[in-house]
PDB file of C-alpha atoms in Angstrom:
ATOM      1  CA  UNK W   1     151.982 125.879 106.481  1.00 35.00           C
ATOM      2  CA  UNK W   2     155.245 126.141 108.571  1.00 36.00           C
ATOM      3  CA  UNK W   3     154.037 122.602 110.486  1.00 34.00           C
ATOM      4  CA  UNK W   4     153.497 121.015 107.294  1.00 40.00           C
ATOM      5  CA  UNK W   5     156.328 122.021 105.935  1.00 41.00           C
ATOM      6  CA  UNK W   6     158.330 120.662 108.583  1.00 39.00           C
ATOM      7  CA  UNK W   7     156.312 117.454 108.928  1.00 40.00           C
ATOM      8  CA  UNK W   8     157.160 116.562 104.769  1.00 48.00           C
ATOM      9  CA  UNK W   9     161.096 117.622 105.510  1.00 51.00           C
ATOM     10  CA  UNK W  10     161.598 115.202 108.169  1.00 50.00           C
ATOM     11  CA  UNK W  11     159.478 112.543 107.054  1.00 63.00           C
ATOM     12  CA  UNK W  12     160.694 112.635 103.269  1.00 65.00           C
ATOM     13  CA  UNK W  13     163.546 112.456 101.634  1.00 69.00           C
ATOM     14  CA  UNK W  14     164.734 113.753  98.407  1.00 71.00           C
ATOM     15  CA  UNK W  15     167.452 112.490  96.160  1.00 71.00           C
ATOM     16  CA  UNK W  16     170.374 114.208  95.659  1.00 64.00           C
ATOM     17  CA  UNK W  17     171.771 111.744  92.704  1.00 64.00           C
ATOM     18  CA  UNK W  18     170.608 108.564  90.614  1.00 68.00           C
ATOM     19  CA  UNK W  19     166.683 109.924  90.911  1.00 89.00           C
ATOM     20  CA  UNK W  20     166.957 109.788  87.454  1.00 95.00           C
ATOM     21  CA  UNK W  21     165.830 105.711  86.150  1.00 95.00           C
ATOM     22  CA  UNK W  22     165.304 104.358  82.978  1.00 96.00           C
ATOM     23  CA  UNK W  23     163.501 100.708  82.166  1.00 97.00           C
ATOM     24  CA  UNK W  24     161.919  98.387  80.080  1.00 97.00           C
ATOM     25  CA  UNK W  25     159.022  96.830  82.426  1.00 95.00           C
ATOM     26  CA  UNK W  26     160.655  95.353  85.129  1.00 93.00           C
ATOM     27  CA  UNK W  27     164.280  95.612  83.406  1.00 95.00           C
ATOM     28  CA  UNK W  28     166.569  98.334  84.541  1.00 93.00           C
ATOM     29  CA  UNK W  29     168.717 100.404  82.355  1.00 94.00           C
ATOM     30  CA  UNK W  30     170.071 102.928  83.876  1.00 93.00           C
ATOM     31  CA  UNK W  31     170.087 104.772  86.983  1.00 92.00           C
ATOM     32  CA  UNK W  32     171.758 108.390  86.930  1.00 92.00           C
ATOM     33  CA  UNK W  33     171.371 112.160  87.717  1.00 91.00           C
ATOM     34  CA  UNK W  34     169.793 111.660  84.194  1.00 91.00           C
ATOM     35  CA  UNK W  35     170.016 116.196  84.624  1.00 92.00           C
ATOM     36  CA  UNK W  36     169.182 117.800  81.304  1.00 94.00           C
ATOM     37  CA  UNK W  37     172.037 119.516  79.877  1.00 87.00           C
ATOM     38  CA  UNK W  38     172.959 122.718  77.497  1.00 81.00           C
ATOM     39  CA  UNK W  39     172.821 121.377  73.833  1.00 83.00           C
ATOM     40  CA  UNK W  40     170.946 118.189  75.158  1.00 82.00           C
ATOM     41  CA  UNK W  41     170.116 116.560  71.693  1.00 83.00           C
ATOM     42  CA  UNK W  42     173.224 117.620  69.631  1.00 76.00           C
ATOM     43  CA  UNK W  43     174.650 114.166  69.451  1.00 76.00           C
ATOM     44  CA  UNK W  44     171.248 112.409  69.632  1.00 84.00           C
ATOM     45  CA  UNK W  45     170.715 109.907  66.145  1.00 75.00           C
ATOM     46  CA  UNK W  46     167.891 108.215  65.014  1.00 72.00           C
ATOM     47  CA  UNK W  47     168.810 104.506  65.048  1.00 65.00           C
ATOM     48  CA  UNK W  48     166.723 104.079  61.694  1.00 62.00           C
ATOM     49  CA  UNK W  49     164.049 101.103  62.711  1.00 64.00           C
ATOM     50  CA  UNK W  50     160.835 101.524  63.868  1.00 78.00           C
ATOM     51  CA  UNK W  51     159.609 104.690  65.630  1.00 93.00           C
ATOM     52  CA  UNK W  52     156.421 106.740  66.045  1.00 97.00           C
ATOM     53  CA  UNK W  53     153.036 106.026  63.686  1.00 97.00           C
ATOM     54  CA  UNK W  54     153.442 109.677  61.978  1.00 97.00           C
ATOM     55  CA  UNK W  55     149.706 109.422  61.160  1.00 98.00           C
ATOM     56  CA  UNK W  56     148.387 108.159  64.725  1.00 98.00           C
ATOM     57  CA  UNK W  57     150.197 109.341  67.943  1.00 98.00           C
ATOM     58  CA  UNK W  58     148.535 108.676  70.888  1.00 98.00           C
ATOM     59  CA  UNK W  59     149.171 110.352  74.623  1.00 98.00           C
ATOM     60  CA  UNK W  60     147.669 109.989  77.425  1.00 98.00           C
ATOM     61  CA  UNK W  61     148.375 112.710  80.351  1.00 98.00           C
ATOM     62  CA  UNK W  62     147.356 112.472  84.040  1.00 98.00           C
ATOM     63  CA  UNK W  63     148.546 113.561  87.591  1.00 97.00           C
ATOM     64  CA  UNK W  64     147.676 110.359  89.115  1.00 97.00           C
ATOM     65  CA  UNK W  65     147.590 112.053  92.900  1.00 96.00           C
ATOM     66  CA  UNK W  66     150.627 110.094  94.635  1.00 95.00           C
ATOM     67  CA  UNK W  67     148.281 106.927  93.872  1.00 94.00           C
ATOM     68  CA  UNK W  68     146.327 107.597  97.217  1.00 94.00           C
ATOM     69  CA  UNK W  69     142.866 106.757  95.795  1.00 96.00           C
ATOM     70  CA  UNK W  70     141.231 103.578  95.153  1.00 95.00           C
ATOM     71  CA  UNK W  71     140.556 102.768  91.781  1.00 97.00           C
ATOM     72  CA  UNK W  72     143.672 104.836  90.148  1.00 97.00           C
ATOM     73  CA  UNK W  73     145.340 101.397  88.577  1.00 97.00           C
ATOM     74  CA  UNK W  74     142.124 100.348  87.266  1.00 97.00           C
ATOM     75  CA  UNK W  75     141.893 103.758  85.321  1.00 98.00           C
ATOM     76  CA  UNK W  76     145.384 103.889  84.122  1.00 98.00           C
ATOM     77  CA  UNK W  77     145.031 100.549  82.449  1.00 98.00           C
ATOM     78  CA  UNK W  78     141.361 101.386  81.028  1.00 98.00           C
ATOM     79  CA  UNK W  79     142.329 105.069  79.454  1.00 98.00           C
ATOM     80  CA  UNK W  80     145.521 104.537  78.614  1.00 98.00           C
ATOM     81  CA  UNK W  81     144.993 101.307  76.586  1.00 97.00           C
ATOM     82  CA  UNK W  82     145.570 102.769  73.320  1.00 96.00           C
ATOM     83  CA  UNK W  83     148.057 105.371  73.499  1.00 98.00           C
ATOM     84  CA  UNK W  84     151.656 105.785  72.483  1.00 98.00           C
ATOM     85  CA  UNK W  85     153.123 108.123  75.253  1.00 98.00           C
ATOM     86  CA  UNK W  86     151.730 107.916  78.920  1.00 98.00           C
ATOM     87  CA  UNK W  87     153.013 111.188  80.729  1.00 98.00           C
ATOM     88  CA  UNK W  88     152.599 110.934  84.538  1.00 98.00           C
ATOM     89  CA  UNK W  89     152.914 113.404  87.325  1.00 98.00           C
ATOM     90  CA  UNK W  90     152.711 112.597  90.699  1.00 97.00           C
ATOM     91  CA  UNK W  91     153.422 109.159  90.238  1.00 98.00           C
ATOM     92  CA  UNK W  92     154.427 106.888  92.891  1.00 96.00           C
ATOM     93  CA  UNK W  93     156.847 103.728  92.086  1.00 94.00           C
ATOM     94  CA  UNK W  94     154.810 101.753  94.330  1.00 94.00           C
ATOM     95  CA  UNK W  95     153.943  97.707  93.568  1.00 94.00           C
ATOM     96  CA  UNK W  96     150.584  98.837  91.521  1.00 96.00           C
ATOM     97  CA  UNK W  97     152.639 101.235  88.782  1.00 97.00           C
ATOM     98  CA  UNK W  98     155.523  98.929  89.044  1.00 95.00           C
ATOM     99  CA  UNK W  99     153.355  96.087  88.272  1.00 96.00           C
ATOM    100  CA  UNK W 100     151.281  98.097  85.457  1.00 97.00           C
ATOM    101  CA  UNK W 101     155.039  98.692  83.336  1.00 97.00           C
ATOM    102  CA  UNK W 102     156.335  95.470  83.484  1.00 96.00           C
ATOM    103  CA  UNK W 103     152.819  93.892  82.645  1.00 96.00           C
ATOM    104  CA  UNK W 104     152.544  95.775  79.067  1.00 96.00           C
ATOM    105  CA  UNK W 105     156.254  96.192  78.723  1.00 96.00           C
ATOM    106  CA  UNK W 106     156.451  99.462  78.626  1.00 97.00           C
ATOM    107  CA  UNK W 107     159.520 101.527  78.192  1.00 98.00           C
ATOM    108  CA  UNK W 108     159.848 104.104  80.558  1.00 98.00           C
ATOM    109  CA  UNK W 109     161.765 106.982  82.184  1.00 97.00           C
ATOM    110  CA  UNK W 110     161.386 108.504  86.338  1.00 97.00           C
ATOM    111  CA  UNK W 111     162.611 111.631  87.499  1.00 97.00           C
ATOM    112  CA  UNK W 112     161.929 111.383  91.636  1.00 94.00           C
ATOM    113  CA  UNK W 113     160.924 113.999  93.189  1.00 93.00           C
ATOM    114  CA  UNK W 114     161.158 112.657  96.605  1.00 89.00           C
ATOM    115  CA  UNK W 115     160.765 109.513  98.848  1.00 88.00           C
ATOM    116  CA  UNK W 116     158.093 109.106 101.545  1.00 82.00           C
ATOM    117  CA  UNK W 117     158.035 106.087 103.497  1.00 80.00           C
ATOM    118  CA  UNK W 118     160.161 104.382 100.837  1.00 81.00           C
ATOM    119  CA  UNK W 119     157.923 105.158  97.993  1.00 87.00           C
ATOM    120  CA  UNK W 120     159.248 107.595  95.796  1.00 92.00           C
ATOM    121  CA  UNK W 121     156.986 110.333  93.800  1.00 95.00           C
ATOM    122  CA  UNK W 122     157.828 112.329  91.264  1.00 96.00           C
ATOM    123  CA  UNK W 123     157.271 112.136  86.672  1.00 98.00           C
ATOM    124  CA  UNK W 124     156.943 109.394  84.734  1.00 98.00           C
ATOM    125  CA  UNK W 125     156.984 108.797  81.094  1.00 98.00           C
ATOM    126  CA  UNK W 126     156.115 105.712  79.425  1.00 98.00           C
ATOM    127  CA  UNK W 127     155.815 104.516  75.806  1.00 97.00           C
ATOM    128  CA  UNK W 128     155.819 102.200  73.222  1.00 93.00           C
ATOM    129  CA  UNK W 129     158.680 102.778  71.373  1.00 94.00           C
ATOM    130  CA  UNK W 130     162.155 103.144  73.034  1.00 94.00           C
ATOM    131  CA  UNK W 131     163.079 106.919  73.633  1.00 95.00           C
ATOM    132  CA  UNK W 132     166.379 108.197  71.734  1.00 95.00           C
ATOM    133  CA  UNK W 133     167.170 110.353  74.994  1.00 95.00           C
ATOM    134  CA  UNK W 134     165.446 111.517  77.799  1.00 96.00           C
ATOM    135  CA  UNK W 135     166.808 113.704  80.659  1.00 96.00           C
ATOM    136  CA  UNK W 136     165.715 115.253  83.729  1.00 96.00           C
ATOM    137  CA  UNK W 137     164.717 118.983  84.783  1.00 96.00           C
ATOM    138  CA  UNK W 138     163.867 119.555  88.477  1.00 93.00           C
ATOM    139  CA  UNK W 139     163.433 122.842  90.445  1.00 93.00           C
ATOM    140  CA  UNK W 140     162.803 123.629  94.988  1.00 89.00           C
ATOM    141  CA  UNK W 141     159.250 124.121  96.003  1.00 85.00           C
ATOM    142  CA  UNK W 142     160.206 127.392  97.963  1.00 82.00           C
ATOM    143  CA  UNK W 143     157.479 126.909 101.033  1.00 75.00           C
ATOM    144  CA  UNK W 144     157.478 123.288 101.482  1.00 75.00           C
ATOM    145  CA  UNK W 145     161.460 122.512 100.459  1.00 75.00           C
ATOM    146  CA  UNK W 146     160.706 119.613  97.990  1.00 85.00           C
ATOM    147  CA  UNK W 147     161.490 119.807  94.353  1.00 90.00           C
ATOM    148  CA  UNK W 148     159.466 119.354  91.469  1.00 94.00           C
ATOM    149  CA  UNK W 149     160.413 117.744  88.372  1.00 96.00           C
ATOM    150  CA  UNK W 150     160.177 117.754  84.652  1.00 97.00           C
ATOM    151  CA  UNK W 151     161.180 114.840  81.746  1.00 98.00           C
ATOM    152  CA  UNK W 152     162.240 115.713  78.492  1.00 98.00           C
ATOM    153  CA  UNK W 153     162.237 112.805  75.645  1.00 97.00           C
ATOM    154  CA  UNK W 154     163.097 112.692  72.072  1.00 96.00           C
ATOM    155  CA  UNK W 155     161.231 109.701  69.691  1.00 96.00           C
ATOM    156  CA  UNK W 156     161.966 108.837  66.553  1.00 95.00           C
ATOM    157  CA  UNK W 157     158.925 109.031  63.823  1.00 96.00           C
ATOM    158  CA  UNK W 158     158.523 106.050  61.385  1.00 94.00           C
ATOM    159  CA  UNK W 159     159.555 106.711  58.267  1.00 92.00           C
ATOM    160  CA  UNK W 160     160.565 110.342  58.573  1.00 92.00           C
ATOM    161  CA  UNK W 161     163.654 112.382  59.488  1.00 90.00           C
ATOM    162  CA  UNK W 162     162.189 114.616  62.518  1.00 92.00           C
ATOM    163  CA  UNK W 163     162.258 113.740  66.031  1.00 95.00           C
ATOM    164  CA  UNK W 164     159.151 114.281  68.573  1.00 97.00           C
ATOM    165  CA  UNK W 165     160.179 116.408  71.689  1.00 97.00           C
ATOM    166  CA  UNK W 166     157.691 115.372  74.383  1.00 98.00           C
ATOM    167  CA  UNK W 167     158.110 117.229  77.713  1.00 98.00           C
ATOM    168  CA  UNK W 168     156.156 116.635  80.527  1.00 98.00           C
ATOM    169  CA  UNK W 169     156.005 118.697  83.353  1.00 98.00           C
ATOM    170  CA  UNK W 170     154.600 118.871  86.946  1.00 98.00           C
ATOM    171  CA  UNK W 171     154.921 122.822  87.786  1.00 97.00           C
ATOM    172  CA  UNK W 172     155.618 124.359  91.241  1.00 94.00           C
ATOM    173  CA  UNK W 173     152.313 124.853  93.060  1.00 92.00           C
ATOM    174  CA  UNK W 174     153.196 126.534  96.539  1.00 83.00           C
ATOM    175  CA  UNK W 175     154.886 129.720  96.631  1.00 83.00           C
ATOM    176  CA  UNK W 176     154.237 133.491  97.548  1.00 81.00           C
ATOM    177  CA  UNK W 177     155.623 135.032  94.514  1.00 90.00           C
ATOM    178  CA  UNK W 178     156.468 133.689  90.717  1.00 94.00           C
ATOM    179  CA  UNK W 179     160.356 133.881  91.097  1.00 95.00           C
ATOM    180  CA  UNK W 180     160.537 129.885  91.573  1.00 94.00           C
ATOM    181  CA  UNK W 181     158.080 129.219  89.280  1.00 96.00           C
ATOM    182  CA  UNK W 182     159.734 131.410  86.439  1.00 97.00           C
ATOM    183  CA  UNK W 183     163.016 129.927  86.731  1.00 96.00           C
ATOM    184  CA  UNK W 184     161.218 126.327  86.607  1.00 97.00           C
ATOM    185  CA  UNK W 185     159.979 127.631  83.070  1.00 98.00           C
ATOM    186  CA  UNK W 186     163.320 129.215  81.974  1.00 97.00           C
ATOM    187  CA  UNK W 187     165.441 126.244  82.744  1.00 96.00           C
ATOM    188  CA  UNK W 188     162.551 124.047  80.582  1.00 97.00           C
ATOM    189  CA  UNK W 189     162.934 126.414  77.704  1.00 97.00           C
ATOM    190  CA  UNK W 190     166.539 126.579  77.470  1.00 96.00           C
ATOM    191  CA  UNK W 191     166.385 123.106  76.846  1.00 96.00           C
ATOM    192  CA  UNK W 192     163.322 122.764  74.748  1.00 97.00           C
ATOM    193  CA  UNK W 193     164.363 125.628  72.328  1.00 96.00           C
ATOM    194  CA  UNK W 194     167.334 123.750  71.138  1.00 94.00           C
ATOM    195  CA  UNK W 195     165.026 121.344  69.602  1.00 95.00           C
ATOM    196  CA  UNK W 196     163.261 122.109  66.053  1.00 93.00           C
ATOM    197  CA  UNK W 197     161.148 119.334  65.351  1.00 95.00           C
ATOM    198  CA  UNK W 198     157.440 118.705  66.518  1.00 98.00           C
ATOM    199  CA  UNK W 199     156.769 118.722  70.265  1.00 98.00           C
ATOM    200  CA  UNK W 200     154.232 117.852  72.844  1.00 98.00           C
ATOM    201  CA  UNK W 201     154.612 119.784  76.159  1.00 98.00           C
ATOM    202  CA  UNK W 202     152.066 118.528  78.643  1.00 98.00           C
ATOM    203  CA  UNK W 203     151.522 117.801  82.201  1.00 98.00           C
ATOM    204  CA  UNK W 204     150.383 119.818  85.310  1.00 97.00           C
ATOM    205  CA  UNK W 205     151.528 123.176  84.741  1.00 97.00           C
ATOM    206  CA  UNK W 206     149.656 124.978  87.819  1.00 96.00           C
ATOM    207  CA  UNK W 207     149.421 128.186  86.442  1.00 96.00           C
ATOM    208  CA  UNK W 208     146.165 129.251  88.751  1.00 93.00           C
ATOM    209  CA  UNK W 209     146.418 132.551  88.418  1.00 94.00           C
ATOM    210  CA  UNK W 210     147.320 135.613  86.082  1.00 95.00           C
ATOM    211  CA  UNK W 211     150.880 136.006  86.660  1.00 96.00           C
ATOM    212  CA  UNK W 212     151.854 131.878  86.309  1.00 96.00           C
ATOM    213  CA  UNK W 213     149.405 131.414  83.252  1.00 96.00           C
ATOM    214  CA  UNK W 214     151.793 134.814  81.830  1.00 97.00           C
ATOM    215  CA  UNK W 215     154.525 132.947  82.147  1.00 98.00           C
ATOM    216  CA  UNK W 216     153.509 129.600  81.021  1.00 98.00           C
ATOM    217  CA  UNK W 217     152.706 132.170  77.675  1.00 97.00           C
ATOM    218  CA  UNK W 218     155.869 133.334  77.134  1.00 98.00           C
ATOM    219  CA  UNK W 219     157.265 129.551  77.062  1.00 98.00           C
ATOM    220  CA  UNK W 220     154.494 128.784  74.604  1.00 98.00           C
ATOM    221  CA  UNK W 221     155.259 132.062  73.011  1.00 98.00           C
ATOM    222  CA  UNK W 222     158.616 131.446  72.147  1.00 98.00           C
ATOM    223  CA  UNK W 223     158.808 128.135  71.354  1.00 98.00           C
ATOM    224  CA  UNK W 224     155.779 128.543  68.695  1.00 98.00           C
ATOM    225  CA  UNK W 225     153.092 126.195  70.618  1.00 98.00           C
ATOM    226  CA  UNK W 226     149.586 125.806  70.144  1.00 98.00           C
ATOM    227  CA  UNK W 227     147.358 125.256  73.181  1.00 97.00           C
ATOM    228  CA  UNK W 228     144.879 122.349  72.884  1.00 95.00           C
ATOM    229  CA  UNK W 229     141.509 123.692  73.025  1.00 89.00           C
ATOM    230  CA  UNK W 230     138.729 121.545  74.766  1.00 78.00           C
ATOM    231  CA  UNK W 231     135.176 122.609  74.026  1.00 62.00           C
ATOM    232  CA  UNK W 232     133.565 120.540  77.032  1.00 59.00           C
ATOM    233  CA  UNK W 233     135.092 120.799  79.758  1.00 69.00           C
ATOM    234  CA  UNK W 234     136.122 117.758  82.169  1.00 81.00           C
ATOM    235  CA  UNK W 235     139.607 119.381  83.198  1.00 78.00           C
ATOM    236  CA  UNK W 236     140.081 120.027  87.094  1.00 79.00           C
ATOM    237  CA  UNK W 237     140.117 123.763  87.918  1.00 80.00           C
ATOM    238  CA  UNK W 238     142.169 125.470  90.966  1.00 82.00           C
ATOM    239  CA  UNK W 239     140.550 128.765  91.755  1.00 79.00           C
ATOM    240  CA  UNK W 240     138.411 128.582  88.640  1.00 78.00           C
ATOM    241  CA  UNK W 241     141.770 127.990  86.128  1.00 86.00           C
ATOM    242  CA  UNK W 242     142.251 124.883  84.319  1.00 90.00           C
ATOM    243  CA  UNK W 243     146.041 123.761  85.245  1.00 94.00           C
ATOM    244  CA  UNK W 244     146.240 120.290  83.015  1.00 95.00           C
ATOM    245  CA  UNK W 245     147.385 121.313  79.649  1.00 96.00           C
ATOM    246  CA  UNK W 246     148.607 120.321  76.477  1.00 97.00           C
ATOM    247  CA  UNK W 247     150.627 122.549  73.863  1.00 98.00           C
ATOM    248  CA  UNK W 248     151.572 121.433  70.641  1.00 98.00           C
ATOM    249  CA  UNK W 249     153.746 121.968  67.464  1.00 98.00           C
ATOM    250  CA  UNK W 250     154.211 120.305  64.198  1.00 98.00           C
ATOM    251  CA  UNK W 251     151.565 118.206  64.679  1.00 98.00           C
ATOM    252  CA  UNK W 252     147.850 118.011  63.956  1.00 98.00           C
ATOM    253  CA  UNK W 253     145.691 117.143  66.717  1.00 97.00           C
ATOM    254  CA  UNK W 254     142.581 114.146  65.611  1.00 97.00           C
ATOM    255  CA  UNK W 255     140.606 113.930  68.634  1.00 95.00           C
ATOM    256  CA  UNK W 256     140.625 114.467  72.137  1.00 95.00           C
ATOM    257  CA  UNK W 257     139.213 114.241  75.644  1.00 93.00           C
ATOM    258  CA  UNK W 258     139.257 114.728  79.203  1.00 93.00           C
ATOM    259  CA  UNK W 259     137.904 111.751  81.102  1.00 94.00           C
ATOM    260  CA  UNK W 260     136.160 112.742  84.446  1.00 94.00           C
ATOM    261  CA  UNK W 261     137.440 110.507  87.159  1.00 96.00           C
ATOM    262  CA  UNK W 262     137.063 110.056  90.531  1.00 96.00           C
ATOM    263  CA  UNK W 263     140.349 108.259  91.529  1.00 97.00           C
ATOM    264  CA  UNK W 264     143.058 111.488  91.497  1.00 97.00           C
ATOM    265  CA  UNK W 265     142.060 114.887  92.421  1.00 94.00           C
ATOM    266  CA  UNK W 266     142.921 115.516  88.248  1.00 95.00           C
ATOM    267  CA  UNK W 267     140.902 114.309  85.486  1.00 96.00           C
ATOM    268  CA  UNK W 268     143.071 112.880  82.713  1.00 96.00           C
ATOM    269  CA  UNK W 269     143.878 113.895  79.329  1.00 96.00           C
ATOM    270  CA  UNK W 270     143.415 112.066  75.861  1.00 97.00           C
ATOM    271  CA  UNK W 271     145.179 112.953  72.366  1.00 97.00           C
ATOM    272  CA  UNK W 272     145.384 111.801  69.008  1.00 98.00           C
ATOM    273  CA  UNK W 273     147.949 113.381  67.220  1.00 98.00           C
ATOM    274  CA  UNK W 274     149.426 113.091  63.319  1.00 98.00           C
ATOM    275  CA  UNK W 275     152.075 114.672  61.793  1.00 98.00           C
ATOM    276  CA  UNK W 276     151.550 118.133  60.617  1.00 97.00           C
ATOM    277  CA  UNK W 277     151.614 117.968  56.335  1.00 86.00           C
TER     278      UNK W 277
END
């Protein structure tokens, strides 16, 4: 572990400002620390046009594996075809996801992680509709020294006042005790718990054993979520624990499933949502 650790420090490189972007397709907005702050969506307002279908909200989740396996784009395109909110971990900005935003003109929001041979990795989320806000959250990998990294964004809902929260996480995976991986959750909570609307929170949580999936509950637990249930089972496992997941709140969920792929070492995760009556 020590030699790979020391391989990905001197080969990589992780930002220390701007990893934080923000885009239409090809179009650049912004490019900032983008660092979630205390009382994140006081000033936030709902422009008043458009928004979210409150009857059909569609997300598509997936850690895509760093885009190292054949086939990954071709997925992407296929799965995600009909969603509203495309939440990414491990994606790489490389020419193929590049080319996949600007092609369907997506609006969308990267928090890096780091850069490897001038690719950078890290969370992306994508959508439809033009997020109010969206921030950054991102927290050291103890053993191997690179960070992983969180986006929260806030949508507006057609014809409705509430807001949709939709945070999607990629979890520490590599360390010898929980202390990291608590104070990855507790950062994510004091942001998420100053929102009161509906919310998705979704991604890669890696909670592969007891003491994660504990505290993963006591996130869940006190921001009133609802785990997605899924009666057959295509999820990837890590010592016999499912570690894709999807909670919910203020919303009702239609229909879902989890596609069984073979280009990311993840299978990926599709939800129909409507607004809770």
């Amino acid at each position: 572990m020590a030699i790979v650790t020391i391989f990905l420090n001197a080969c990589s490189r992780t930002p220390l400002a701007e990893q934080f972007v923000a885009a239409k397709g090809d179009l650049m907005l912004s490019m900032t620390e983008g660092t979630c702050r205390a009382k994140a969506f006081e000033f936030v307002s709902d422009p008043g046009t458009g928004g979210l279908n409150p009857q059909s909200i569609g997300i598509f989740d997936w850690n895509t594996y760093k885009g190292q396996v054949s086939g990954w784009q071709d997925d992407l395109i296929t799965l995600s075809s009909q969603s509203d909110l495309i939440v990414l971990q491990e994606a790489s900005r490389n020419e193929q996801m590049e080319e996949f935003l600007s092609l369907n003109r997506l609006y969308w929001s990267y928090n890096s992680a780091f850069k490897y041979k001038g690719v950078e990795t890290g969370v992306l989320t994508a959508s439809k509709q033009k997020p109010l806000y969206s921030c950054g959250l991102r927290q050291d990998e103890p053993v191997i020294g690179l960070p992983k990294t969180a986006i929260v964004s806030l949508y507006g809902i057609d014809g409705v006042s509430e807001k949709l929260l939709v945070a999607n996480v990629h979890a520490i995976n590599i360390t010898l005790g929980t202390i990291a991986y608590k104070k990855q959750f507790s950062a994510l909570q004091n942001i998420l718990q100053e929102h009161s609307g509906p919310m998705l929170v979704v991604g890669d949580f890696n909670n592969w054993n007891e003491k994660r999936t504990a505290i993963v509950n006591l996130l869940v637990d006190k921001l009133g979520l609802i785990l997605l249930p899924f009666e057959r089972e295509n999820r990837t496992l890590m010592w016999g624990s499912a570690v894709d997941h999807v909670f919910y709140r203020g919303l009702e969920p239609v229909e879902h499933v989890s596609h069984k792929v073979t280009s990311s070492d993840h299978n990926p995760i599709e939800v129909r949502f409507r607004l809770a009556q």
